[in-house]
PDB file of C-alpha atoms in Angstrom:
ATOM      1  CA  MET A  87      52.253 124.273  -4.862  1.00 97.00           C
ATOM      2  CA  ARG A  88      50.982 125.820  -1.649  1.00 98.00           C
ATOM      3  CA  ILE A  89      50.797 129.630  -1.664  1.00 98.00           C
ATOM      4  CA  LEU A  90      50.227 132.005   1.259  1.00 98.00           C
ATOM      5  CA  LEU A  91      48.731 135.404   0.395  1.00 98.00           C
ATOM      6  CA  THR A  92      48.940 138.433   2.661  1.00 98.00           C
ATOM      7  CA  ASN A  93      49.099 142.233   2.443  1.00 98.00           C
ATOM      8  CA  ASP A  94      49.099 145.450   4.460  1.00 96.00           C
ATOM      9  CA  ASP A  95      45.895 146.974   3.032  1.00 96.00           C
ATOM     10  CA  GLY A  96      43.665 144.541   4.913  1.00 97.00           C
ATOM     11  CA  ILE A  97      41.636 141.403   4.328  1.00 98.00           C
ATOM     12  CA  TYR A  98      38.970 143.228   2.284  1.00 97.00           C
ATOM     13  CA  ALA A  99      41.368 145.211   0.079  1.00 97.00           C
ATOM     14  CA  PRO A 100      40.727 144.986  -3.687  1.00 97.00           C
ATOM     15  CA  GLY A 101      44.423 144.370  -4.282  1.00 97.00           C
ATOM     16  CA  LEU A 102      44.225 141.154  -2.267  1.00 98.00           C
ATOM     17  CA  ALA A 103      41.425 139.907  -4.525  1.00 98.00           C
ATOM     18  CA  VAL A 104      43.657 140.734  -7.517  1.00 98.00           C
ATOM     19  CA  LEU A 105      46.516 138.815  -5.913  1.00 98.00           C
ATOM     20  CA  GLU A 106      44.287 135.795  -5.356  1.00 98.00           C
ATOM     21  CA  GLU A 107      43.278 135.844  -9.022  1.00 98.00           C
ATOM     22  CA  ILE A 108      46.944 135.936 -10.005  1.00 98.00           C
ATOM     23  CA  ALA A 109      47.901 133.160  -7.579  1.00 98.00           C
ATOM     24  CA  ARG A 110      45.166 130.822  -8.811  1.00 98.00           C
ATOM     25  CA  GLN A 111      46.889 130.755 -12.188  1.00 98.00           C
ATOM     26  CA  PHE A 112      49.559 128.661 -10.448  1.00 98.00           C
ATOM     27  CA  SER A 113      47.702 126.658  -7.797  1.00 98.00           C
ATOM     28  CA  ASP A 114      44.395 125.906  -6.091  1.00 97.00           C
ATOM     29  CA  ASP A 115      46.124 125.422  -2.731  1.00 98.00           C
ATOM     30  CA  ILE A 116      45.747 129.044  -1.686  1.00 98.00           C
ATOM     31  CA  TRP A 117      45.786 130.271   1.915  1.00 98.00           C
ATOM     32  CA  ILE A 118      45.090 133.851   2.979  1.00 98.00           C
ATOM     33  CA  CYS A 119      46.081 135.495   6.254  1.00 98.00           C
ATOM     34  CA  ALA A 120      46.005 139.292   6.258  1.00 98.00           C
ATOM     35  CA  PRO A 121      45.470 142.161   8.694  1.00 98.00           C
ATOM     36  CA  SER A 122      41.861 142.794   9.641  1.00 96.00           C
ATOM     37  CA  GLU A 123      42.379 146.517   8.940  1.00 93.00           C
ATOM     38  CA  GLU A 124      44.757 148.589   6.836  1.00 89.00           C
ATOM     39  CA  GLN A 125      48.322 148.595   8.159  1.00 88.00           C
ATOM     40  CA  SER A 126      50.095 150.710   5.545  1.00 88.00           C
ATOM     41  CA  GLY A 127      53.425 152.030   6.807  1.00 86.00           C
ATOM     42  CA  ALA A 128      53.622 149.430   9.570  1.00 90.00           C
ATOM     43  CA  GLY A 129      57.017 148.270   8.351  1.00 91.00           C
ATOM     44  CA  HIS A 130      58.366 145.115   9.966  1.00 94.00           C
ATOM     45  CA  SER A 131      56.638 145.764  13.280  1.00 93.00           C
ATOM     46  CA  LEU A 132      55.237 143.161  15.659  1.00 93.00           C
ATOM     47  CA  THR A 133      52.291 143.553  18.030  1.00 92.00           C
ATOM     48  CA  LEU A 134      53.825 143.091  21.490  1.00 93.00           C
ATOM     49  CA  ASN A 135      51.716 145.192  23.881  1.00 93.00           C
ATOM     50  CA  SER A 136      48.264 143.819  23.146  1.00 94.00           C
ATOM     51  CA  PRO A 137      46.830 140.409  22.229  1.00 95.00           C
ATOM     52  CA  VAL A 138      46.611 139.399  18.586  1.00 95.00           C
ATOM     53  CA  ARG A 139      43.233 137.983  17.610  1.00 97.00           C
ATOM     54  CA  LEU A 140      42.706 135.534  14.777  1.00 97.00           C
ATOM     55  CA  ARG A 141      39.434 135.337  12.857  1.00 98.00           C
ATOM     56  CA  GLN A 142      38.525 132.612  10.388  1.00 98.00           C
ATOM     57  CA  HIS A 143      36.404 133.670   7.399  1.00 98.00           C
ATOM     58  CA  ASP A 144      36.325 130.348   5.569  1.00 96.00           C
ATOM     59  CA  GLU A 145      38.406 127.181   5.351  1.00 96.00           C
ATOM     60  CA  ARG A 146      41.611 128.869   4.175  1.00 98.00           C
ATOM     61  CA  ARG A 147      40.932 132.574   4.741  1.00 98.00           C
ATOM     62  CA  PHE A 148      41.919 134.290   7.994  1.00 98.00           C
ATOM     63  CA  SER A 149      42.438 137.798   9.333  1.00 98.00           C
ATOM     64  CA  VAL A 150      44.621 139.024  12.181  1.00 98.00           C
ATOM     65  CA  SER A 151      44.139 142.043  14.444  1.00 97.00           C
ATOM     66  CA  GLY A 152      47.703 143.133  13.921  1.00 94.00           C
ATOM     67  CA  THR A 153      50.435 143.957  11.440  1.00 97.00           C
ATOM     68  CA  PRO A 154      51.467 142.266   8.204  1.00 97.00           C
ATOM     69  CA  THR A 155      54.343 140.638  10.080  1.00 97.00           C
ATOM     70  CA  ASP A 156      51.885 139.331  12.669  1.00 97.00           C
ATOM     71  CA  SER A 157      49.778 137.910   9.849  1.00 98.00           C
ATOM     72  CA  VAL A 158      52.626 135.917   8.314  1.00 98.00           C
ATOM     73  CA  MET A 159      53.808 134.672  11.698  1.00 97.00           C
ATOM     74  CA  MET A 160      50.285 133.548  12.617  1.00 97.00           C
ATOM     75  CA  ALA A 161      49.832 131.873   9.248  1.00 98.00           C
ATOM     76  CA  LEU A 162      53.065 129.906   9.553  1.00 98.00           C
ATOM     77  CA  ARG A 163      52.709 128.997  13.233  1.00 97.00           C
ATOM     78  CA  GLU A 164      48.972 128.656  13.853  1.00 97.00           C
ATOM     79  CA  VAL A 165      46.904 128.619  10.677  1.00 97.00           C
ATOM     80  CA  MET A 166      48.576 126.389   8.096  1.00 97.00           C
ATOM     81  CA  ASP A 167      49.011 122.660   8.610  1.00 92.00           C
ATOM     82  CA  ALA A 168      52.204 122.657   6.517  1.00 96.00           C
ATOM     83  CA  PRO A 169      54.580 125.414   5.356  1.00 96.00           C
ATOM     84  CA  PRO A 170      53.849 127.195   2.056  1.00 98.00           C
ATOM     85  CA  ASP A 171      56.099 126.958  -0.950  1.00 98.00           C
ATOM     86  CA  LEU A 172      55.560 130.630  -1.762  1.00 98.00           C
ATOM     87  CA  VAL A 173      54.516 133.821   0.032  1.00 98.00           C
ATOM     88  CA  LEU A 174      52.940 136.565  -2.076  1.00 98.00           C
ATOM     89  CA  SER A 175      52.289 139.937  -0.428  1.00 98.00           C
ATOM     90  CA  GLY A 176      50.057 142.563  -2.044  1.00 94.00           C
ATOM     91  CA  VAL A 177      48.937 143.689  -4.417  1.00 98.00           C
ATOM     92  CA  ASN A 178      49.586 146.908  -2.552  1.00 97.00           C
ATOM     93  CA  ARG A 179      47.583 150.015  -3.386  1.00 96.00           C
ATOM     94  CA  GLY A 180      50.471 152.321  -4.180  1.00 94.00           C
ATOM     95  CA  ALA A 181      54.170 152.137  -4.977  1.00 94.00           C
ATOM     96  CA  ASN A 182      56.854 150.556  -2.839  1.00 96.00           C
ATOM     97  CA  LEU A 183      59.889 152.004  -4.585  1.00 95.00           C
ATOM     98  CA  GLY A 184      63.279 153.175  -3.380  1.00 93.00           C
ATOM     99  CA  ASP A 185      63.460 153.810   0.355  1.00 88.00           C
ATOM    100  CA  ASP A 186      59.708 153.169   0.671  1.00 89.00           C
ATOM    101  CA  ILE A 187      60.566 149.541   1.297  1.00 94.00           C
ATOM    102  CA  THR A 188      61.782 150.407   4.809  1.00 92.00           C
ATOM    103  CA  TYR A 189      58.296 151.668   5.718  1.00 92.00           C
ATOM    104  CA  SER A 190      56.307 149.153   3.709  1.00 95.00           C
ATOM    105  CA  GLY A 191      54.130 146.583   5.428  1.00 96.00           C
ATOM    106  CA  THR A 192      53.775 144.851   2.070  1.00 97.00           C
ATOM    107  CA  VAL A 193      57.511 144.315   1.706  1.00 98.00           C
ATOM    108  CA  SER A 194      57.852 143.496   5.404  1.00 97.00           C
ATOM    109  CA  ALA A 195      55.345 140.666   5.121  1.00 98.00           C
ATOM    110  CA  ALA A 196      57.548 139.213   2.386  1.00 98.00           C
ATOM    111  CA  ILE A 197      60.579 139.782   4.620  1.00 98.00           C
ATOM    112  CA  GLU A 198      58.939 137.677   7.320  1.00 98.00           C
ATOM    113  CA  GLY A 199      58.368 134.931   4.788  1.00 98.00           C
ATOM    114  CA  ALA A 200      62.009 135.113   3.722  1.00 98.00           C
ATOM    115  CA  LEU A 201      63.149 134.905   7.346  1.00 97.00           C
ATOM    116  CA  ALA A 202      61.137 131.702   7.644  1.00 97.00           C
ATOM    117  CA  GLY A 203      62.943 130.271   4.631  1.00 97.00           C
ATOM    118  CA  VAL A 204      60.008 130.594   2.222  1.00 98.00           C
ATOM    119  CA  ARG A 205      60.346 132.034  -1.281  1.00 98.00           C
ATOM    120  CA  SER A 206      58.675 135.450  -0.946  1.00 98.00           C
ATOM    121  CA  ILE A 207      57.593 138.170  -3.369  1.00 98.00           C
ATOM    122  CA  ALA A 208      56.058 141.594  -2.650  1.00 98.00           C
ATOM    123  CA  LEU A 209      53.859 143.185  -5.332  1.00 98.00           C
ATOM    124  CA  SER A 210      52.641 146.780  -5.552  1.00 98.00           C
ATOM    125  CA  GLN A 211      50.520 148.763  -8.003  1.00 98.00           C
ATOM    126  CA  VAL A 212      51.683 152.333  -8.629  1.00 96.00           C
ATOM    127  CA  TYR A 213      48.865 154.832  -9.217  1.00 93.00           C
ATOM    128  CA  SER A 214      48.521 158.431 -10.284  1.00 84.00           C
ATOM    129  CA  ARG A 215      47.132 161.115  -7.999  1.00 68.00           C
ATOM    130  CA  GLU A 216      43.932 161.051 -10.060  1.00 60.00           C
ATOM    131  CA  GLY A 217      43.399 157.433  -9.022  1.00 51.00           C
ATOM    132  CA  MET A 218      43.423 157.792  -5.252  1.00 59.00           C
ATOM    133  CA  GLY A 219      41.019 156.220  -2.781  1.00 62.00           C
ATOM    134  CA  ASP A 220      39.015 153.236  -3.951  1.00 66.00           C
ATOM    135  CA  ASP A 221      39.518 154.099  -7.624  1.00 77.00           C
ATOM    136  CA  VAL A 222      43.056 152.740  -7.952  1.00 88.00           C
ATOM    137  CA  PRO A 223      43.202 150.636 -11.161  1.00 95.00           C
ATOM    138  CA  PHE A 224      44.920 147.249 -10.820  1.00 97.00           C
ATOM    139  CA  GLY A 225      44.800 146.339 -14.506  1.00 97.00           C
ATOM    140  CA  ALA A 226      48.582 146.326 -14.963  1.00 98.00           C
ATOM    141  CA  ALA A 227      49.093 144.088 -11.936  1.00 98.00           C
ATOM    142  CA  LEU A 228      46.359 141.696 -13.031  1.00 98.00           C
ATOM    143  CA  ALA A 229      47.689 141.380 -16.573  1.00 98.00           C
ATOM    144  CA  TRP A 230      51.392 141.237 -15.719  1.00 98.00           C
ATOM    145  CA  GLY A 231      51.390 139.551 -12.303  1.00 98.00           C
ATOM    146  CA  ALA A 232      51.669 135.956 -13.514  1.00 98.00           C
ATOM    147  CA  LYS A 233      54.259 136.978 -16.128  1.00 98.00           C
ATOM    148  CA  VAL A 234      56.480 138.320 -13.357  1.00 98.00           C
ATOM    149  CA  ILE A 235      55.949 135.492 -10.884  1.00 98.00           C
ATOM    150  CA  ALA A 236      56.398 132.553 -13.275  1.00 98.00           C
ATOM    151  CA  PRO A 237      60.152 133.026 -13.944  1.00 98.00           C
ATOM    152  CA  LEU A 238      60.774 133.456 -10.208  1.00 98.00           C
ATOM    153  CA  LEU A 239      59.226 130.148  -9.142  1.00 98.00           C
ATOM    154  CA  ASP A 240      62.345 128.110  -9.910  1.00 95.00           C
ATOM    155  CA  ALA A 241      64.913 130.907  -9.775  1.00 96.00           C
ATOM    156  CA  PRO A 242      67.648 130.451  -7.130  1.00 94.00           C
ATOM    157  CA  PHE A 243      66.867 132.482  -4.017  1.00 96.00           C
ATOM    158  CA  ALA A 244      69.704 132.849  -1.512  1.00 95.00           C
ATOM    159  CA  ASP A 245      68.845 132.689   2.185  1.00 95.00           C
ATOM    160  CA  ARG A 246      67.244 135.850   3.594  1.00 96.00           C
ATOM    161  CA  THR A 247      66.427 137.300   0.200  1.00 98.00           C
ATOM    162  CA  LEU A 248      63.151 138.311  -1.448  1.00 98.00           C
ATOM    163  CA  VAL A 249      61.871 140.082  -4.542  1.00 98.00           C
ATOM    164  CA  ASN A 250      60.079 143.435  -4.723  1.00 98.00           C
ATOM    165  CA  VAL A 251      57.818 144.017  -7.762  1.00 98.00           C
ATOM    166  CA  ASN A 252      56.080 147.249  -8.808  1.00 98.00           C
ATOM    167  CA  PHE A 253      53.603 147.692 -11.661  1.00 98.00           C
ATOM    168  CA  PRO A 254      53.473 151.082 -13.431  1.00 98.00           C
ATOM    169  CA  ALA A 255      50.415 153.349 -13.369  1.00 96.00           C
ATOM    170  CA  LEU A 256      49.409 152.465 -16.921  1.00 97.00           C
ATOM    171  CA  PRO A 257      46.733 150.448 -18.679  1.00 97.00           C
ATOM    172  CA  ALA A 258      47.942 146.883 -19.101  1.00 97.00           C
ATOM    173  CA  ASP A 259      48.426 147.224 -22.872  1.00 97.00           C
ATOM    174  CA  GLN A 260      50.683 150.241 -22.418  1.00 98.00           C
ATOM    175  CA  VAL A 261      53.175 148.546 -20.084  1.00 98.00           C
ATOM    176  CA  GLN A 262      56.534 148.390 -21.878  1.00 98.00           C
ATOM    177  CA  GLY A 263      57.786 145.156 -20.362  1.00 98.00           C
ATOM    178  CA  ILE A 264      59.725 143.975 -17.300  1.00 98.00           C
ATOM    179  CA  ARG A 265      63.068 145.274 -16.011  1.00 98.00           C
ATOM    180  CA  VAL A 266      65.266 143.800 -13.298  1.00 98.00           C
ATOM    181  CA  VAL A 267      66.680 146.823 -11.497  1.00 97.00           C
ATOM    182  CA  ARG A 268      68.255 147.980  -8.255  1.00 96.00           C
ATOM    183  CA  GLN A 269      66.588 149.981  -5.497  1.00 95.00           C
ATOM    184  CA  GLY A 270      66.478 153.738  -6.021  1.00 92.00           C
ATOM    185  CA  PHE A 271      66.457 156.511  -3.431  1.00 85.00           C
ATOM    186  CA  HIS A 272      64.043 159.317  -2.597  1.00 73.00           C
ATOM    187  CA  ASP A 273      64.669 162.778  -1.139  1.00 65.00           C
ATOM    188  CA  TYR A 274      62.598 162.584   2.053  1.00 59.00           C
ATOM    189  CA  SER A 275      63.821 165.976   3.262  1.00 58.00           C
ATOM    190  CA  ARG A 276      60.963 167.515   1.242  1.00 59.00           C
ATOM    191  CA  GLY A 277      58.203 165.462   2.874  1.00 63.00           C
ATOM    192  CA  SER A 278      55.288 167.284   4.462  1.00 74.00           C
ATOM    193  CA  VAL A 279      53.254 167.256   7.648  1.00 82.00           C
ATOM    194  CA  VAL A 280      49.655 168.451   7.371  1.00 85.00           C
ATOM    195  CA  GLU A 281      48.282 170.222  10.455  1.00 87.00           C
ATOM    196  CA  GLY A 282      44.617 170.552  11.390  1.00 90.00           C
ATOM    197  CA  ARG A 283      42.298 170.985  14.371  1.00 93.00           C
ATOM    198  CA  ASP A 284      39.691 168.569  15.625  1.00 89.00           C
ATOM    199  CA  PRO A 285      36.105 169.653  16.576  1.00 93.00           C
ATOM    200  CA  ARG A 286      37.287 170.348  20.135  1.00 91.00           C
ATOM    201  CA  GLY A 287      40.013 172.676  18.961  1.00 87.00           C
ATOM    202  CA  TYR A 288      43.013 170.409  19.542  1.00 89.00           C
ATOM    203  CA  ARG A 289      45.808 170.254  16.985  1.00 92.00           C
ATOM    204  CA  TYR A 290      46.516 167.070  15.051  1.00 86.00           C
ATOM    205  CA  PHE A 291      49.000 166.143  12.355  1.00 84.00           C
ATOM    206  CA  TRP A 292      48.936 163.865   9.333  1.00 75.00           C
ATOM    207  CA  PHE A 293      51.972 162.905   7.321  1.00 74.00           C
ATOM    208  CA  GLY A 294      51.296 164.323   3.868  1.00 64.00           C
ATOM    209  CA  LEU A 295      51.210 162.312   0.658  1.00 57.00           C
ATOM    210  CA  HIS A 296      52.697 165.034  -1.506  1.00 55.00           C
ATOM    211  CA  ALA A 297      55.029 163.902  -4.252  1.00 56.00           C
ATOM    212  CA  ILE A 298      58.484 163.047  -2.920  1.00 55.00           C
ATOM    213  CA  GLU A 299      61.337 164.156  -5.126  1.00 50.00           C
ATOM    214  CA  HIS A 300      63.715 161.537  -6.434  1.00 56.00           C
ATOM    215  CA  THR A 301      66.518 161.222  -8.921  1.00 57.00           C
ATOM    216  CA  LEU A 302      65.887 158.755 -11.716  1.00 64.00           C
ATOM    217  CA  ASP A 303      69.298 157.106 -11.522  1.00 72.00           C
ATOM    218  CA  HIS A 304      69.911 154.679 -14.353  1.00 83.00           C
ATOM    219  CA  GLY A 305      69.028 151.093 -13.608  1.00 91.00           C
ATOM    220  CA  THR A 306      66.742 151.784 -10.642  1.00 94.00           C
ATOM    221  CA  ASP A 307      63.166 150.837  -9.841  1.00 95.00           C
ATOM    222  CA  LEU A 308      62.231 154.528  -9.960  1.00 94.00           C
ATOM    223  CA  GLU A 309      63.502 154.881 -13.516  1.00 94.00           C
ATOM    224  CA  ALA A 310      61.844 151.669 -14.668  1.00 96.00           C
ATOM    225  CA  ILE A 311      58.414 152.723 -13.382  1.00 96.00           C
ATOM    226  CA  ASP A 312      58.839 156.227 -14.822  1.00 94.00           C
ATOM    227  CA  GLU A 313      59.515 154.689 -18.235  1.00 96.00           C
ATOM    228  CA  GLY A 314      56.491 152.387 -18.066  1.00 97.00           C
ATOM    229  CA  TYR A 315      58.124 149.087 -17.100  1.00 98.00           C
ATOM    230  CA  VAL A 316      57.332 146.594 -14.366  1.00 98.00           C
ATOM    231  CA  SER A 317      60.232 146.785 -11.909  1.00 98.00           C
ATOM    232  CA  VAL A 318      61.689 143.628 -10.346  1.00 98.00           C
ATOM    233  CA  THR A 319      64.214 144.182  -7.555  1.00 98.00           C
ATOM    234  CA  PRO A 320      65.941 141.397  -5.615  1.00 98.00           C
ATOM    235  CA  LEU A 321      66.441 142.440  -1.994  1.00 98.00           C
ATOM    236  CA  GLN A 322      68.630 141.074   0.781  1.00 97.00           C
ATOM    237  CA  LEU A 323      68.170 141.388   4.541  1.00 96.00           C
ATOM    238  CA  ASP A 324      71.857 141.827   5.373  1.00 95.00           C
ATOM    239  CA  LEU A 325      72.113 145.585   6.029  1.00 93.00           C
ATOM    240  CA  THR A 326      75.809 145.464   6.855  1.00 95.00           C
ATOM    241  CA  ASN A 327      77.943 148.084   5.128  1.00 95.00           C
ATOM    242  CA  HIS A 328      80.662 145.595   4.220  1.00 95.00           C
ATOM    243  CA  SER A 329      82.933 148.215   2.630  1.00 95.00           C
ATOM    244  CA  ALA A 330      83.137 150.054   5.975  1.00 96.00           C
ATOM    245  CA  LEU A 331      84.035 147.037   8.125  1.00 96.00           C
ATOM    246  CA  GLY A 332      87.788 147.398   7.663  1.00 95.00           C
ATOM    247  CA  GLU A 333      87.877 151.125   8.426  1.00 95.00           C
ATOM    248  CA  PHE A 334      85.764 150.746  11.558  1.00 96.00           C
ATOM    249  CA  ALA A 335      87.867 147.805  12.732  1.00 96.00           C
ATOM    250  CA  ASP A 336      91.027 149.943  12.391  1.00 96.00           C
ATOM    251  CA  ARG A 337      89.443 152.681  14.517  1.00 96.00           C
ATOM    252  CA  PHE A 338      88.845 150.180  17.297  1.00 97.00           C
ATOM    253  CA  GLY A 339      92.299 148.657  17.005  1.00 95.00           C
ATOM    254  CA  GLN A 340      91.164 145.362  15.614  1.00 89.00           C
TER     255      GLN A 340
END
């Protein structure tokens, strides 16, 4: 089995090393193509206004001066001599739960794999505020990663679908198990913008990382993580609101 690894935290991210360790439990045919620098929050963006540069680090390890989507596209079109059987994206430093998936470069890299017809899985490690920076523990992901991936290797994936996995912020031996759940929703109206001034006196703004409020609806990824479970959420790329099609058609006389 040929596996392509990528992420949005960059080629040197510790989570990518964790992902490689997980992937090698299934195959030795591992290829890596990831952004040269962190691209968190890049979503499904492409680099269109500047050249994308490809750097080779060893026989099957490459980095791209662009987004996670760029990385997957370059891997599939320029780097690999044959398509992969599986795309794994992560292990992201931080959660990709609820609406976060619309911002996530980690999930978007898996989306690009799914668009190319490759079985694709995004993996993220939730962490507590005490574990920020380079101190994020990946023990849960390392211990549970293969357990999550194995049942998905021969599971039926419909076209343009992928799977989003999150590991709880717990030691591996305290994880309660695995739950297959739907996507939850955050309340982004309470997000924050942090203002400061640079040494020359000009204002700048950073989007804050304060806790975002959410409702732990039953059966969601948010609830599963809160209760100490690994969350597994199948996603589809069809964003059509099918229940509204009839009403909108009537309004346009169709």
